[in-house]
Coordinates of C-alpha atoms in Angstrom, one line a residue:
Chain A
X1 CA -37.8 -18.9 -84.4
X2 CA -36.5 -15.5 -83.4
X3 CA -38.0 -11.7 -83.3
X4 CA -38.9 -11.6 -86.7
X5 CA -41.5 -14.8 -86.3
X6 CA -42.5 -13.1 -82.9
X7 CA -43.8 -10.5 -85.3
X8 CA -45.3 -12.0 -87.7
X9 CA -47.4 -13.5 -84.5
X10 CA -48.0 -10.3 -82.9
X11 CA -48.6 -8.7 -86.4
X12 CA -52.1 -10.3 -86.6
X13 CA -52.7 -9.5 -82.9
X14 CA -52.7 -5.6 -84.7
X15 CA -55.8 -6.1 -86.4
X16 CA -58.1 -6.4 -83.5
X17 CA -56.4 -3.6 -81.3
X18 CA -57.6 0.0 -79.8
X19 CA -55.5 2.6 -82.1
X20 CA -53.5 3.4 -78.3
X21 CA -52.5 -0.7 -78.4
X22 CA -51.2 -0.4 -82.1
X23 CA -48.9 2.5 -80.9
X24 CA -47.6 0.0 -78.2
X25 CA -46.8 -3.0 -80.7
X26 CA -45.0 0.0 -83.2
X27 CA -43.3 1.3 -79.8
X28 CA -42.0 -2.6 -78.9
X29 CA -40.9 -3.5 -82.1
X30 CA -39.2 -0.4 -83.0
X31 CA -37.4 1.3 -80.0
X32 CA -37.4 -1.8 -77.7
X33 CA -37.0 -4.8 -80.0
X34 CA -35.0 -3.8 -82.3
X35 CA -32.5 -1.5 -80.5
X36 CA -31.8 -4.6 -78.6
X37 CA -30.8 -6.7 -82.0
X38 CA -28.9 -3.8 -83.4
X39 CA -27.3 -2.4 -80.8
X40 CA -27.5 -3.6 -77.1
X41 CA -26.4 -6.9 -78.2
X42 CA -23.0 -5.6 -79.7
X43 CA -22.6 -3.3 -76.5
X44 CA -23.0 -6.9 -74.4
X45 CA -21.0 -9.1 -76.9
X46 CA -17.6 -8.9 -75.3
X47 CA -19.3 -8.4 -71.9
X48 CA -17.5 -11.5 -69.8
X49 CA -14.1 -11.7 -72.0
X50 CA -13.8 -7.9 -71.5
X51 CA -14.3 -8.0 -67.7
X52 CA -10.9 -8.2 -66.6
X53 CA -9.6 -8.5 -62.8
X54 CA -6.1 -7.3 -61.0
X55 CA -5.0 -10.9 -60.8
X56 CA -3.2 -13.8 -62.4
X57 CA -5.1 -16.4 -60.6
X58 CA -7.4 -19.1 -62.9
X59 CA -10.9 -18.5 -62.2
X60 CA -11.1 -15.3 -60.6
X61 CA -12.0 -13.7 -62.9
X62 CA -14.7 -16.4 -63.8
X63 CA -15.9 -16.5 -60.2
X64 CA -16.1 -12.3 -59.8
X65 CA -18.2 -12.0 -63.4
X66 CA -20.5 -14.3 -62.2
X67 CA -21.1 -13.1 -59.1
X68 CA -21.5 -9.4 -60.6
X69 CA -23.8 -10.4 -62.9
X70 CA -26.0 -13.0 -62.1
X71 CA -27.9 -12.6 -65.5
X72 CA -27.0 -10.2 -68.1
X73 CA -29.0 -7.4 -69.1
X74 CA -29.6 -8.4 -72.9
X75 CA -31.0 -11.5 -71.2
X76 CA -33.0 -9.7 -68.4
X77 CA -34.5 -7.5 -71.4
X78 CA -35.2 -10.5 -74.0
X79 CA -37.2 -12.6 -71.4
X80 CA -39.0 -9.3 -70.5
X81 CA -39.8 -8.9 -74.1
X82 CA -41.1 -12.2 -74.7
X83 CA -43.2 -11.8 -71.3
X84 CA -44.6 -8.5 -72.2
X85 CA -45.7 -9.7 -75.5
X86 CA -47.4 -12.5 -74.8
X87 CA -50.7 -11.4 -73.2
X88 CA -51.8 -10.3 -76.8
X89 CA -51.5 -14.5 -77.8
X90 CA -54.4 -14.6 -75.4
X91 CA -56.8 -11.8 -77.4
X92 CA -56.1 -14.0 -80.1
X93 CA -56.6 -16.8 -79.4
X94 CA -60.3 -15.4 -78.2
X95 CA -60.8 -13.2 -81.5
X96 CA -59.9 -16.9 -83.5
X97 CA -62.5 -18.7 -81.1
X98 CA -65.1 -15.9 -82.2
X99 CA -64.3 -16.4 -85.4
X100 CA -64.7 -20.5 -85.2
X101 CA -68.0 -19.9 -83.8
X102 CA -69.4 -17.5 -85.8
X103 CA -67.9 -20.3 -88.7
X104 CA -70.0 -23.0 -86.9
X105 CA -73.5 -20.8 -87.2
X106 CA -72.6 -20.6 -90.5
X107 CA -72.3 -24.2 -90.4
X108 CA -75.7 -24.4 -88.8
X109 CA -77.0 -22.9 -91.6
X110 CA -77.4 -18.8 -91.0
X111 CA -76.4 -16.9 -93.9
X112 CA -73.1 -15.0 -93.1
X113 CA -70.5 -14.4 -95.9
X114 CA -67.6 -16.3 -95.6
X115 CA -65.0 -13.7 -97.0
X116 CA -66.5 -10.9 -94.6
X117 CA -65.9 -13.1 -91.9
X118 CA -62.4 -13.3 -92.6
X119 CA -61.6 -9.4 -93.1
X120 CA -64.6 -8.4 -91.0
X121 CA -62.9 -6.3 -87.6
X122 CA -64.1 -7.7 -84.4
X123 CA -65.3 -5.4 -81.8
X124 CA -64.1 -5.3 -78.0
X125 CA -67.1 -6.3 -76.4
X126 CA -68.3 -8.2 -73.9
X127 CA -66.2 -11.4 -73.0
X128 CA -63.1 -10.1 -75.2
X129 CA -63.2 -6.8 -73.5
X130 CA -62.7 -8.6 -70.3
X131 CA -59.9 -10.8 -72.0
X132 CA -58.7 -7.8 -73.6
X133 CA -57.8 -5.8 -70.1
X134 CA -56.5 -8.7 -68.5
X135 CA -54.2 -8.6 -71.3
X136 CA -53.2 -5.2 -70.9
X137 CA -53.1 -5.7 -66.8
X138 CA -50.8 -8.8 -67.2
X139 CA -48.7 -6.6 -69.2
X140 CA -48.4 -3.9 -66.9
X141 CA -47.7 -6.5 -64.2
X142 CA -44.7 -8.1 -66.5
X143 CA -43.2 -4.4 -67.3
X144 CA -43.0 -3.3 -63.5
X145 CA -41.5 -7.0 -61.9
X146 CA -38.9 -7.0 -64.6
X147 CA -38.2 -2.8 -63.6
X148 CA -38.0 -3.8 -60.2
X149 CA -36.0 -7.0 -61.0
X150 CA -33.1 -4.6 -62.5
X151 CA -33.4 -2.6 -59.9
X152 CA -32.8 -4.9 -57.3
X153 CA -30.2 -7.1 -59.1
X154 CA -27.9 -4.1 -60.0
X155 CA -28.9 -1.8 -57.4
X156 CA -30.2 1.4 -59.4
X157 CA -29.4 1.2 -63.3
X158 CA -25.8 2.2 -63.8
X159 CA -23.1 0.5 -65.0
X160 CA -20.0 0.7 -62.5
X161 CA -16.4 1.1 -63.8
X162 CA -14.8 -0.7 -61.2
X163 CA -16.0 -3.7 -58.7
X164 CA -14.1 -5.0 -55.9
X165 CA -14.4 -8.7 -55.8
X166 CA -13.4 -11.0 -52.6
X167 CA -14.9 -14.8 -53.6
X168 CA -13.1 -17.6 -53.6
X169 CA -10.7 -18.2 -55.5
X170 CA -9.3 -14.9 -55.9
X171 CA -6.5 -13.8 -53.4
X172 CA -7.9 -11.1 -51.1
X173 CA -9.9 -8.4 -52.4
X174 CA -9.1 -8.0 -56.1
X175 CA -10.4 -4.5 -58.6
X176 CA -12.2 -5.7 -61.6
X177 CA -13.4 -3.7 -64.6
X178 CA -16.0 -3.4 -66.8
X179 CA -16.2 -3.8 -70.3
X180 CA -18.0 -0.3 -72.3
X181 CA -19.9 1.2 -68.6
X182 CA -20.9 4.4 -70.0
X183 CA -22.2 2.6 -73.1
X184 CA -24.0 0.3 -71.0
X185 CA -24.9 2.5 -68.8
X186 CA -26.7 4.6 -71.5
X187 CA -28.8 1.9 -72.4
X188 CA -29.8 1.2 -69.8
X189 CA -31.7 4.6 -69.1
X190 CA -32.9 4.1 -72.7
X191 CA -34.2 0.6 -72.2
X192 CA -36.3 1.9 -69.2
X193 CA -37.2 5.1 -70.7
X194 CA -39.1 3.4 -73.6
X195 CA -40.1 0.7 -70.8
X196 CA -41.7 3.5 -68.9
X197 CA -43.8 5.0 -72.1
X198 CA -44.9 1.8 -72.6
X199 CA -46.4 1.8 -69.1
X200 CA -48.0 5.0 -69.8
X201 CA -48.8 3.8 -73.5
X202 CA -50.8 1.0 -71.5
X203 CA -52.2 2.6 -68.5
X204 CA -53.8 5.0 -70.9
X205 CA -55.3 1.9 -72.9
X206 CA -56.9 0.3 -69.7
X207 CA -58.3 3.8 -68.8
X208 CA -59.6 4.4 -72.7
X209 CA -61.5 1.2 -72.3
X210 CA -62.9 1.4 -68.9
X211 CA -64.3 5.0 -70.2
X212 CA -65.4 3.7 -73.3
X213 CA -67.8 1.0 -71.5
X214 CA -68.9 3.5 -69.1
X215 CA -69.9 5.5 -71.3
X216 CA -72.0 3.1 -73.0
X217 CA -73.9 1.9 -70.1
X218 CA -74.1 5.6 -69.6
X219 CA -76.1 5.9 -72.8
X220 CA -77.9 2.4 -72.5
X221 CA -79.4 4.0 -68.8
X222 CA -80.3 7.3 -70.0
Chain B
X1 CA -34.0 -25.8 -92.3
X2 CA -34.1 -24.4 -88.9
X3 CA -36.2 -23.6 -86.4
X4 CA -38.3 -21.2 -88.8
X5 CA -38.5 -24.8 -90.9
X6 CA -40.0 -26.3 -88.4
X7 CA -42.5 -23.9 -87.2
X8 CA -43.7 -23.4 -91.0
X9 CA -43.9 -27.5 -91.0
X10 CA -46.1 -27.7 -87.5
X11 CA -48.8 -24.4 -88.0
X12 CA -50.3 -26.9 -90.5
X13 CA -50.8 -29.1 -87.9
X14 CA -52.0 -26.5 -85.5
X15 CA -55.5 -26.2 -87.6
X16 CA -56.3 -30.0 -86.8
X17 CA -55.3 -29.9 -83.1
X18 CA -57.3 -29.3 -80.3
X19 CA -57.5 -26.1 -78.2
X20 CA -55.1 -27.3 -75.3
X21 CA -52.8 -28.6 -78.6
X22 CA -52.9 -25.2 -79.8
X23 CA -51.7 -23.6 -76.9
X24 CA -49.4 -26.6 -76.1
X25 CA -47.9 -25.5 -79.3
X26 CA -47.6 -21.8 -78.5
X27 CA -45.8 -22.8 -75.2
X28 CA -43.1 -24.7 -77.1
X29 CA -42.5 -22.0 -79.6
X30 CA -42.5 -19.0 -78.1
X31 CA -41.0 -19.9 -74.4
X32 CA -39.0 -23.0 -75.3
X33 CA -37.6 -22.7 -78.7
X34 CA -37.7 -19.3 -79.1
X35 CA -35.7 -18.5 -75.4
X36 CA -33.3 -21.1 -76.6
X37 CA -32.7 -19.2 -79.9
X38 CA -32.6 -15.6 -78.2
X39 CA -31.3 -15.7 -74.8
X40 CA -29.7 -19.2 -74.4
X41 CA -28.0 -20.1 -76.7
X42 CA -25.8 -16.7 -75.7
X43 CA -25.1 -17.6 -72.7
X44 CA -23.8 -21.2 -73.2
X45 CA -22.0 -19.7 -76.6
X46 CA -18.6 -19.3 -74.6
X47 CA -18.4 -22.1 -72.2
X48 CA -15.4 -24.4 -73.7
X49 CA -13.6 -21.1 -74.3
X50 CA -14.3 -19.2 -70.7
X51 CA -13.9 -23.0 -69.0
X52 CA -10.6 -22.3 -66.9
X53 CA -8.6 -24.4 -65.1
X54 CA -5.8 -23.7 -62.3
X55 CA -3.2 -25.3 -64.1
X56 CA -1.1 -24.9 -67.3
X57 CA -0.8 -28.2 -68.7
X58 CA -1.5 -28.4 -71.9
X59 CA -5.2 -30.5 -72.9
X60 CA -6.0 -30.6 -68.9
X61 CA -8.8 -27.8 -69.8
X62 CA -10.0 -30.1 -72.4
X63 CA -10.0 -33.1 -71.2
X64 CA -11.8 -31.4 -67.9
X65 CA -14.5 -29.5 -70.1
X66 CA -15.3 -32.9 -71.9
X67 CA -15.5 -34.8 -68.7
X68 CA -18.0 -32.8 -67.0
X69 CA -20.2 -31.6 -70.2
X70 CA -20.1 -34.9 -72.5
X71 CA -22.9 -32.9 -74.2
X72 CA -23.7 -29.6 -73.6
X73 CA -26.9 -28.0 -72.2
X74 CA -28.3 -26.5 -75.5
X75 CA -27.5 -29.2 -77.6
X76 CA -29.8 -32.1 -75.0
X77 CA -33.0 -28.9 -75.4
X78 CA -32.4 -28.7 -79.2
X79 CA -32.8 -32.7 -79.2
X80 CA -35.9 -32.6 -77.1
X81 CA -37.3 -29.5 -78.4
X82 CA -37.1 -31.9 -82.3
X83 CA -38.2 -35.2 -80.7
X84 CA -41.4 -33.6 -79.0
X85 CA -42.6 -31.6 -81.6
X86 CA -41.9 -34.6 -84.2
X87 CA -45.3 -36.7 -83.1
X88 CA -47.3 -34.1 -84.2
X89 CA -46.2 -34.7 -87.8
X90 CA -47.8 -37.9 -88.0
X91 CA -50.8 -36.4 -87.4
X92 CA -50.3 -34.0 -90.1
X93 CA -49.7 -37.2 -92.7
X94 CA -52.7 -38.9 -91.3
X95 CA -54.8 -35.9 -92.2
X96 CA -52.9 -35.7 -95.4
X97 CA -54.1 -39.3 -96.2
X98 CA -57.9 -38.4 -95.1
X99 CA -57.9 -35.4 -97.2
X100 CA -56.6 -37.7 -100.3
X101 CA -59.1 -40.2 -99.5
X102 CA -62.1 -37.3 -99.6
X103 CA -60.7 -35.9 -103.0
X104 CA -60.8 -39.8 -104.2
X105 CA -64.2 -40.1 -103.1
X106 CA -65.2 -36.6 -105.0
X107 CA -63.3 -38.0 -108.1
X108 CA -65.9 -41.1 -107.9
X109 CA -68.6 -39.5 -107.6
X110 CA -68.2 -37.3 -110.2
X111 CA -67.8 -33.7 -108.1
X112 CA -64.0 -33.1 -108.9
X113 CA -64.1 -29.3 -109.2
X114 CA -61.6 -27.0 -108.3
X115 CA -63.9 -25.6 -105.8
X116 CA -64.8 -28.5 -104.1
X117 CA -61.2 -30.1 -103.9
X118 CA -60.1 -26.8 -102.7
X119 CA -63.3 -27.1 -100.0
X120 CA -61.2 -30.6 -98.3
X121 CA -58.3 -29.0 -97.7
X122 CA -59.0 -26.2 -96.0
X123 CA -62.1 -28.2 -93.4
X124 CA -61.1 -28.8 -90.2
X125 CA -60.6 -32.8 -89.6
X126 CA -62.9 -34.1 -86.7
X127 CA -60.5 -35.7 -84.4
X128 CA -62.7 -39.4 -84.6
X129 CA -62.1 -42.6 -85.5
X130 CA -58.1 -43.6 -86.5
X131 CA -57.6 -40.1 -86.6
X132 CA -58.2 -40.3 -82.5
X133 CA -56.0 -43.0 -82.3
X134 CA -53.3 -41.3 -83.8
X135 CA -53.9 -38.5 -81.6
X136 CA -53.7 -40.0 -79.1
X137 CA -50.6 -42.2 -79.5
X138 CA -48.8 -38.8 -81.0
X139 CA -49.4 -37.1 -77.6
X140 CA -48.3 -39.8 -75.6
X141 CA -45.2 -40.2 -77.2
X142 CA -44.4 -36.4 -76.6
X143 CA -44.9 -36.9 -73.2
X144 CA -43.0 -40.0 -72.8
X145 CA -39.7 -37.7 -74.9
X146 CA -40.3 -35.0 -72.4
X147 CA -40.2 -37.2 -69.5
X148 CA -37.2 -38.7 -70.9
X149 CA -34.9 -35.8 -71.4
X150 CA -35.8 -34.9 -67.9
X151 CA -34.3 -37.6 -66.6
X152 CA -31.6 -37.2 -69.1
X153 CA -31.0 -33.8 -67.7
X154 CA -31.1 -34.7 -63.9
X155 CA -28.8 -38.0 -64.6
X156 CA -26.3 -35.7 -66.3
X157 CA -26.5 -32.8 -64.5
X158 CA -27.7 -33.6 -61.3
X159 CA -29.8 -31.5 -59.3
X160 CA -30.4 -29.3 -62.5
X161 CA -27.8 -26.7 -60.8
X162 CA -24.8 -25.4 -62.5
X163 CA -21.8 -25.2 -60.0
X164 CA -19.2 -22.6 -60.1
X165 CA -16.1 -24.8 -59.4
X166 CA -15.7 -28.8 -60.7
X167 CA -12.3 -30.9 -59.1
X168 CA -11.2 -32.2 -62.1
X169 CA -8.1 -35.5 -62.0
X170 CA -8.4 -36.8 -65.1
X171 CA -5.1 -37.0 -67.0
X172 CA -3.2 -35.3 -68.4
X173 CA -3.9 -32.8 -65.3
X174 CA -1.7 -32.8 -62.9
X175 CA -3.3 -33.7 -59.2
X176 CA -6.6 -32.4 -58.4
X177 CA -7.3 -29.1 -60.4
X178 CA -9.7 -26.6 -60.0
X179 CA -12.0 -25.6 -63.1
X180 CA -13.9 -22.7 -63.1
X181 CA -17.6 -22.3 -65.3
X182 CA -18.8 -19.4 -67.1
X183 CA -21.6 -17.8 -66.2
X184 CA -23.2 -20.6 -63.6
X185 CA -25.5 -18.4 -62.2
X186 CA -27.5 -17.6 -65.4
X187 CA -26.9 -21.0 -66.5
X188 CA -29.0 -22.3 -63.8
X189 CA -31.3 -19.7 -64.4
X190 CA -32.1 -20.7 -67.6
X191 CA -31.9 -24.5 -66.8
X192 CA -34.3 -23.8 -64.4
X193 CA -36.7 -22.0 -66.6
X194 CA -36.3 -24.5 -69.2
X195 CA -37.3 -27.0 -66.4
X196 CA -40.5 -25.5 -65.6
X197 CA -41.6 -24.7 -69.2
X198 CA -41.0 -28.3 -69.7
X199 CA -43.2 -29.5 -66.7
X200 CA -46.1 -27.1 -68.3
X201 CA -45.6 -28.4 -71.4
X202 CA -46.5 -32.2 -69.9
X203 CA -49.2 -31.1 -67.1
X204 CA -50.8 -29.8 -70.7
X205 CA -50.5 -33.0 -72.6
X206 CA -51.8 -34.7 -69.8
X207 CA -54.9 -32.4 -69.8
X208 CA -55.6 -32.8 -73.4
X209 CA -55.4 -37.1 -73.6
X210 CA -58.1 -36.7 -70.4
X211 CA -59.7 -34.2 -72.9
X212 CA -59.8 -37.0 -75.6
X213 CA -60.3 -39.5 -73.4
X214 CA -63.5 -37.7 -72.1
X215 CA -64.7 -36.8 -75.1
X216 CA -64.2 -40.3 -76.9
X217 CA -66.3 -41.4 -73.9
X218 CA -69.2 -38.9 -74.1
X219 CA -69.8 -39.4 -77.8
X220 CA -69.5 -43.3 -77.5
X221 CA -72.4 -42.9 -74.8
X222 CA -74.7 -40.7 -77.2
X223 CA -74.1 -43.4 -79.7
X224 CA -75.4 -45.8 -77.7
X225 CA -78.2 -44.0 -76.4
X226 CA -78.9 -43.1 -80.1
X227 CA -78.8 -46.5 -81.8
X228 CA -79.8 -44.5 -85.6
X229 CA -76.4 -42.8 -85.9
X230 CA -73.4 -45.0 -87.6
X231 CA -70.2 -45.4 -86.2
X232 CA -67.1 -45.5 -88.9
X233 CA -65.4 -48.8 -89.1
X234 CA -62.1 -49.2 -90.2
X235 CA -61.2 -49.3 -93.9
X236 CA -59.1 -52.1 -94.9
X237 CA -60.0 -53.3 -98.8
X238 CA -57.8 -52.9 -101.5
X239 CA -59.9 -50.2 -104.0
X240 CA -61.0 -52.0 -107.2
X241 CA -62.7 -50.3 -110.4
X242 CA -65.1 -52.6 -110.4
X243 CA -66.3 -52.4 -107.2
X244 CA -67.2 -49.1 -107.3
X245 CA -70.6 -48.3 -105.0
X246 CA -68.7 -50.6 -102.8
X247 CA -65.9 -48.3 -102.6
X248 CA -68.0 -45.0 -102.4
X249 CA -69.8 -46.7 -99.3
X250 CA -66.6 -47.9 -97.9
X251 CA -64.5 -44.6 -98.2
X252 CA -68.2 -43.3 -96.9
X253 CA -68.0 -45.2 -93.8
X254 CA -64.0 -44.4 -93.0
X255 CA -64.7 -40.8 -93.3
X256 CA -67.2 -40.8 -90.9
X257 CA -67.6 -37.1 -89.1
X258 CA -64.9 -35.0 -91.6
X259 CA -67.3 -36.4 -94.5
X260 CA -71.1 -36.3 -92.9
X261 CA -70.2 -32.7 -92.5
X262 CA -68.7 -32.3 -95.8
X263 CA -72.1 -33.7 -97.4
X264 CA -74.3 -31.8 -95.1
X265 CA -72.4 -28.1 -96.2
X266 CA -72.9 -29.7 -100.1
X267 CA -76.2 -31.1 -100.6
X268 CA -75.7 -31.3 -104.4
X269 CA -72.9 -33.7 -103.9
X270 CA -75.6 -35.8 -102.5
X271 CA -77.2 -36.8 -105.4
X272 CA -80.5 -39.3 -105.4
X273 CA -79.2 -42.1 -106.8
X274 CA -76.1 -42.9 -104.5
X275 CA -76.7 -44.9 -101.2
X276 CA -74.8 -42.8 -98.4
X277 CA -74.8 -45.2 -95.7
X278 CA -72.8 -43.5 -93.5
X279 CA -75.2 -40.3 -93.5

């Protein structure tokens, strides 16, 4: 179970989305997703064997990582990941309970055609339009509290060179380094640059869909 | 076979499960196995080789590490992660038998085409009869694994907290030493994370055996408000070839729901002749 079954998951989620929501899966997978695989986890690898501290004494430099980083970016971003992408399990699971209903009429015995029920795209209306913008919403909510999480964990998003560490055990106040800071620090920025167009990618969704409906009562008034 | 294996092995269950099953299912995979696959199993990945201790004697780290981790965090949610999801596969061979009962049944009565055959497998089961029972007794047992490894977890590592410093004075170390962990913080992050996955992933199996239970109890009270309709009995005779209405009307009433509903989609499997006693 990794990204790739992820995908596979969200990959039927991509049938039943606005074009806007299909950018946003391509966006997640590609730049977000998959940077993190091929690259942000090699930057990370050597994070907490790399971190070396001005001292001889055992489990300073143990102590000092761990306080520094209370949970590693690569870790911070793959939760985040998993969180953001989950909101689309819920549309379908609602498109598949559509779909089991409109297989139980069947049932019942109206004429539909099974194979057109299969491939047939189902429109966001009604009760799946409402599940629909939650979904997006719950996004929205996921992407900002894990932005603000870094923020407040690492106070702004760069990597420091150097941090001066005073816990127990280390003797006095001891400088420790960083392993790759510009590196990390560049992806970083990247990370919540593409975080932040996904943001946009979704607050234009909810405001396409809240038009769209208004529009149509619009036209079912006039 | 990994975890990909297993997720192959239990989507075919997922089809005969019921809604809260389904998403019971979703909860395990993506927050539970697939955190332990991505994010996890990282961050325990260097704890013998980042476990230090204040001392230089040599097999002191060792014997320390081994002392306070006689079995490490991600191995105990790999365990439980495979024990839980394992009830689910009897499930999967008690449709498997239904199923080869119904193609049986079609053989007999002389409608064993392809299209047909292929019609059994891909019909969603009605959770009734033995079926329920086995439902039933496959979600209890996850919850009774889940509860379990909890208490695994809190007997071993109590308090569910990962501490920065252990005293260690087994031998050979000299004294008391000091042992540091790596990366406690986000250890106990995740342990806690794991922890409350875990308790969602029981307040959900308890939902869906009140489900069953409910609905067990609501369609035993239309039965008995509606004395017409049959209730399945259990099957238990050996099938003989010369007994063969016997057997139709036996494998008739074991079937119960899954068939009804097969013969009401097919009405030219119902043919005038045959006695279908559980219709």
């Amino acid at each position: 179970m990794d990204w790739g079954t992820l995908q596979a998951i969200l990959g039927g989620v991509n049938k039943h989305s606005t074009s806007i929501g299909k950018i946003w899966l391509t966006v997640l997978f590609i730049f977000r997703i998959m940077i993190l695989v091929v690259a942000a986890e090699r930057v990370w690898g050597d994070e907490q064997q790399d971190f070396v501290c001005n001292t001889l004494q055992p489990g300073c430099r143990n102590v000092c990582y761990d306080h520094f980083f209370p949970i590693s970016h690569i870790r911070l971003w793959a939760l985040q990941l998993i969180f953001v992408s989950t909101p689309a399990l819920l549309v379908a699971m609602h498109v598949a309970y559509r779909r089991h209903e409109k297989k139980r009429r069947f049932r019942n015995g109206e004429k539909i055609d099974i194979e057109e029920l299969k491939n047939e795209k189902i429109h966001i209306r009604g009760a799946l339009w409402w599940t629909y913008t939650s979904s997006i919403f719950f996004r929205i909510i996921f992407e900002a509290v894990f932005m603000y999480v870094f923020y407040y964990m690492y106070d702004g998003y760069q990597m420091p060179r150097l941090v001066k560490c005073n816990a127990w055990p280390c003797p006095n106040t001891v400088d420790c380094f960083v392993s790759r800071p510009t590196e990390k620090t560049t992806f970083t920025i990247f990370m919540l640059a593409v975080s932040g167009i996904c943001i946009m990618l979704n607050l234009s969704e909810l405001c396409y869909l809240v038009i769209k409906v208004c529009m149509k009562e619009s036209r079912k008034t006039t | 076979m990994n975890w990909a294996g297993l997720y192959t092995v239990l989507s075919g269950v997922n089809r005969h499960s019921t809604s809260i099953g389904r998403i019971w299912l979703s909860v395990i995979f993506i927050f539970r196995i697939m955190v332990l696959v991505v994010a996890a199993e990282s961050v325990w990945g260097d704890e013998k080789s980042a476990f230090t201790c204040n001392t230089q004697q040599p097999g002191c780290n060792s014997v320390c590490y081994d002392h306070f981790f006689p079995i490490s965090h991600i191995r105990l949610w790999a365990l439980q992660l495979i024990l839980v999801t394992t009830p689910a596969l009897l499930v999967a061979m008690h449709v498997a038998y239904q199923q080869h009962q119904e193609k049986k049944l079609l053989v007999l009565t002389g409608h064993a085409d392809p299209k047909h055959l292929e019609e059994v497998k891909k019909h969603k089961m009605r959770i009734s009869g033995s079926l329920w029972w086995t439902y039933v007794f496959s979600v209890v047992f996850r919850l009774l694994f889940e509860a379990v490894f909890m208490y695994i977890f809190y007997m071993l590592y109590p308090g569910y907290q990962m501490v920065r410093l252990v005293k260690c004075e087994a031998y050979p170390c000299p004294n008391t030493v000091d042992c540091f962990i790596s990366r406690p913080t986000e250890k106990t992050i995740f342990t806690v994370f794991m922890l409350v996955t875990s308790s969602i992933c029981i307040i959900l199996n308890m939902a869906e055996l009140v489900y069953l239970v409910v609905r067990a109890c609501a369609r035993r009270g239309q039965h008995n408000s509606n004395p017409s309709s049959r209730k399945g009995s259990f099957y238990g005779h050996k099938l003989s070839s010369e007994y063969k209405q016997n057997e139709i009307n036996q494998l008739l009433t074991e079937q119960d729901g899954s068939l009804k509903d097969m013969l009401r989609r097919n009405p030219g499997l119902h043919e005038k002749g045959d006695r279908c006693s559980a219709c």
